C-alpha positions as a printed Julia matrix, in Angstrom:
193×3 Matrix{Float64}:
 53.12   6.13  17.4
 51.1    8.52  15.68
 53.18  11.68  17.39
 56.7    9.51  16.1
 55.24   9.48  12.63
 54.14  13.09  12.38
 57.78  14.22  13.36
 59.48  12.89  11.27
 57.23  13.95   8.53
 57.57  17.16   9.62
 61.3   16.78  10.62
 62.07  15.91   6.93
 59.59  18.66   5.2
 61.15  21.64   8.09
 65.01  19.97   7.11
 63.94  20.85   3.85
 62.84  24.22   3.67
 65.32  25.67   6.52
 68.72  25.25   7.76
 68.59  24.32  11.68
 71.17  24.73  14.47
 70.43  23.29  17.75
 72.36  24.36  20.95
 72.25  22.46  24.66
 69.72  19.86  23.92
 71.83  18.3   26.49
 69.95  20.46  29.22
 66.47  18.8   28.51
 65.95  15.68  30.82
 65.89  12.51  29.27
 62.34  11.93  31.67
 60.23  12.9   34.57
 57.71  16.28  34.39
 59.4   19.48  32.69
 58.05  22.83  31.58
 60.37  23.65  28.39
 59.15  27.86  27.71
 60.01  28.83  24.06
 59.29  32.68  22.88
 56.97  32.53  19.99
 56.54  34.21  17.09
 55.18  32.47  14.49
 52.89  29.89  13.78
 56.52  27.37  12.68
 57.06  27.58  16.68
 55.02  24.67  18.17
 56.23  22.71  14.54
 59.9   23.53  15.35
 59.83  22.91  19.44
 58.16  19.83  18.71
 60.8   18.13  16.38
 64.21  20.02  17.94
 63.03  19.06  21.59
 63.86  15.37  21.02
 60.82  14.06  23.39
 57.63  14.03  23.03
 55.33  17.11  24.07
 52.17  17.95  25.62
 50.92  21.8   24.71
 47.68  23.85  25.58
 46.55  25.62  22.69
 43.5   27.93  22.23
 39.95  26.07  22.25
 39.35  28.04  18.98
 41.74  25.29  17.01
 39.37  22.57  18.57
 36.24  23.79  16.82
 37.11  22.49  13.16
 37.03  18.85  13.77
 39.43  17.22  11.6
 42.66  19.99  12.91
 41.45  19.37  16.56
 42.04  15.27  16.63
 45.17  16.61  14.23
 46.76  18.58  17.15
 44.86  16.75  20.15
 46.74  13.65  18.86
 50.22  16.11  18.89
 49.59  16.28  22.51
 47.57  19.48  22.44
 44.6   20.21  24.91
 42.48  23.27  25.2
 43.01  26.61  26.77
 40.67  29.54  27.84
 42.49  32.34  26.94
 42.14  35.51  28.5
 40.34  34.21  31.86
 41.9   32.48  34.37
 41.24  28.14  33.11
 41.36  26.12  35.78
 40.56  22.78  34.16
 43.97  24.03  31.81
 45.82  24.05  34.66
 44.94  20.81  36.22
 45.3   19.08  33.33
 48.97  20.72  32.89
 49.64  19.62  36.35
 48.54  16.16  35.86
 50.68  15.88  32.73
 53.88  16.9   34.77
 52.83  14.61  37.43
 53.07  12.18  34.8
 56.71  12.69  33.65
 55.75  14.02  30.43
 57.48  17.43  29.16
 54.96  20.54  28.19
 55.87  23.19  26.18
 54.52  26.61  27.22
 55.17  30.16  25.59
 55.32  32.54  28.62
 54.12  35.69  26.03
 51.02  33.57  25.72
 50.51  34.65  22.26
 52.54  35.05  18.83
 54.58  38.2   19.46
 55.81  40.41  16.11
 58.73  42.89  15.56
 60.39  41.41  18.88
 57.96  43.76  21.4
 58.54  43.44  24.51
 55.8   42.46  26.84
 55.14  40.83  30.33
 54.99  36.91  30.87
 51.63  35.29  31.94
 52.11  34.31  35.37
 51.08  30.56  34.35
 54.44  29.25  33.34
 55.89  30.27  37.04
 52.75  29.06  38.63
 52.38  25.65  36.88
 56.02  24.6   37.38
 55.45  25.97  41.31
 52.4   24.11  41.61
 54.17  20.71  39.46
 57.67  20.8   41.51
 58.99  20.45  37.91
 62.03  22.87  36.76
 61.83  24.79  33.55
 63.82  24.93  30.42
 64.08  27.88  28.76
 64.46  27.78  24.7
 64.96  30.69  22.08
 64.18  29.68  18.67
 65.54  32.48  16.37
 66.06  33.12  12.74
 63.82  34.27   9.94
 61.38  31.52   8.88
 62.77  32.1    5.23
 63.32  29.96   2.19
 66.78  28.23   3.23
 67.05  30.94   6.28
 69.17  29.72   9.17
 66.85  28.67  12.13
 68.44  28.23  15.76
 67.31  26.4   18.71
 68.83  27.56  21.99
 68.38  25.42  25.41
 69.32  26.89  28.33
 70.05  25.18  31.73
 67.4   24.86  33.72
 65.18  27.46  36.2
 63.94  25.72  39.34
 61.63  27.23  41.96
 62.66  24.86  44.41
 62.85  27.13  47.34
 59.2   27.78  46.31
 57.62  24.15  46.09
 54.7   23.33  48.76
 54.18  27.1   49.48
 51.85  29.32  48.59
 52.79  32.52  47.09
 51.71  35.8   46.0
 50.62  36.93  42.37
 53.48  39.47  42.34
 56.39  36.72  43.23
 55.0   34.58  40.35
 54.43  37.39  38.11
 58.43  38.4   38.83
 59.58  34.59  38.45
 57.62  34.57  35.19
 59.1   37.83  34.09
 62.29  36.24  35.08
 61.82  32.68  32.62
 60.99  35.36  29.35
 63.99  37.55  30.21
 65.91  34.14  30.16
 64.54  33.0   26.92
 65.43  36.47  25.82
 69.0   36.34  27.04
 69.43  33.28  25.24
 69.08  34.95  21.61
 72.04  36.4   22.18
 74.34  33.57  22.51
């Protein structure tokens, strides 16, 4: 209930202050466990992903938002948990497993971090390894536009990336690192469109 009300709070301030255009919402499932991967960068990502993704969605976020009391229960009731960042989190990752396991959709940003002036860099290796490790297919999602007084803000959803030739096995670091490389180059390719 709370996460309903919150949207469409912030679904009527963000309809507001930008124009949006959302393309192939159609390729998110309606249920069961999915890994939606946005590229992010700015802070109006989670905020725009959360309202244009039309289900609810769990999110790790750094344990440094947790410390101020009042925006941790904010964000923990969004759905958010904590991450470790910069060291491998293993509690993170369970928890993101169990969520999938649970039907529940997670939004991840494979860059890991708020990227500016469209550098390029290498995907973290979770996004590949949690949806390996879940069984769960990924969506990949370009939001694009200037976060601008009355700027034009798009949404893209591609069609989905499964690993399914992967599920049950154990792989190397390099073949998750590629198939990580391979969800940002995705989201990339979508900005295009």
């Amino acid at each position: 209930m709370f996460y309903k009300v919150c949207k469409m709070i912030l679904r009527f301030f963000m309809l507001f202050v930008f124009r949006f255009e959302f393309r192939g919402q159609e390729n998110i499932p309606k249920d069961g466990g999915v890994i939606i991967a946005y590229n992010h960068r700015s802070n109006w990502d989670p905020v725009v992903a959360g309202f244009s993704a039309r289900r609810p969605l769990t999110f790790m976020a750094k344990e440094e938002l947790f410390k101020n009391p009042l925006f941790g229960a904010l964000i923990k009731g969004l759905g958010a948990f904590p991450v470790h960042r910069g060291r491998g989190d293993i509690g993170a990752v369970k928890a993101a497993l169990n969520i999938l396991k649970d039907g529940k959709a997670m939004l991840m940003f494979p860059e890991g971090h708020r990227i500016k002036n469209n550098k390029k860099v290498k995907a973290k290796p979770g996004v590949a390894l949690i949806a390996q490790r879940a069984g769960v297919s990924v969506i990949p999602a370009c939001i694009s536009g200037e976060y601008k007084w009355m700027h034009k803000i798009t949404v893209t959803y591609g069609k989905p990336i499964t690993f399914e030739e992967y599920y049950g096995q154990k792989i190397g670091q390099e073949k998750i690192q590629n198939l990580a490389d391979n969800v940002l180059e995705t989201i990339r390719s979508l900005e295009s469109i």
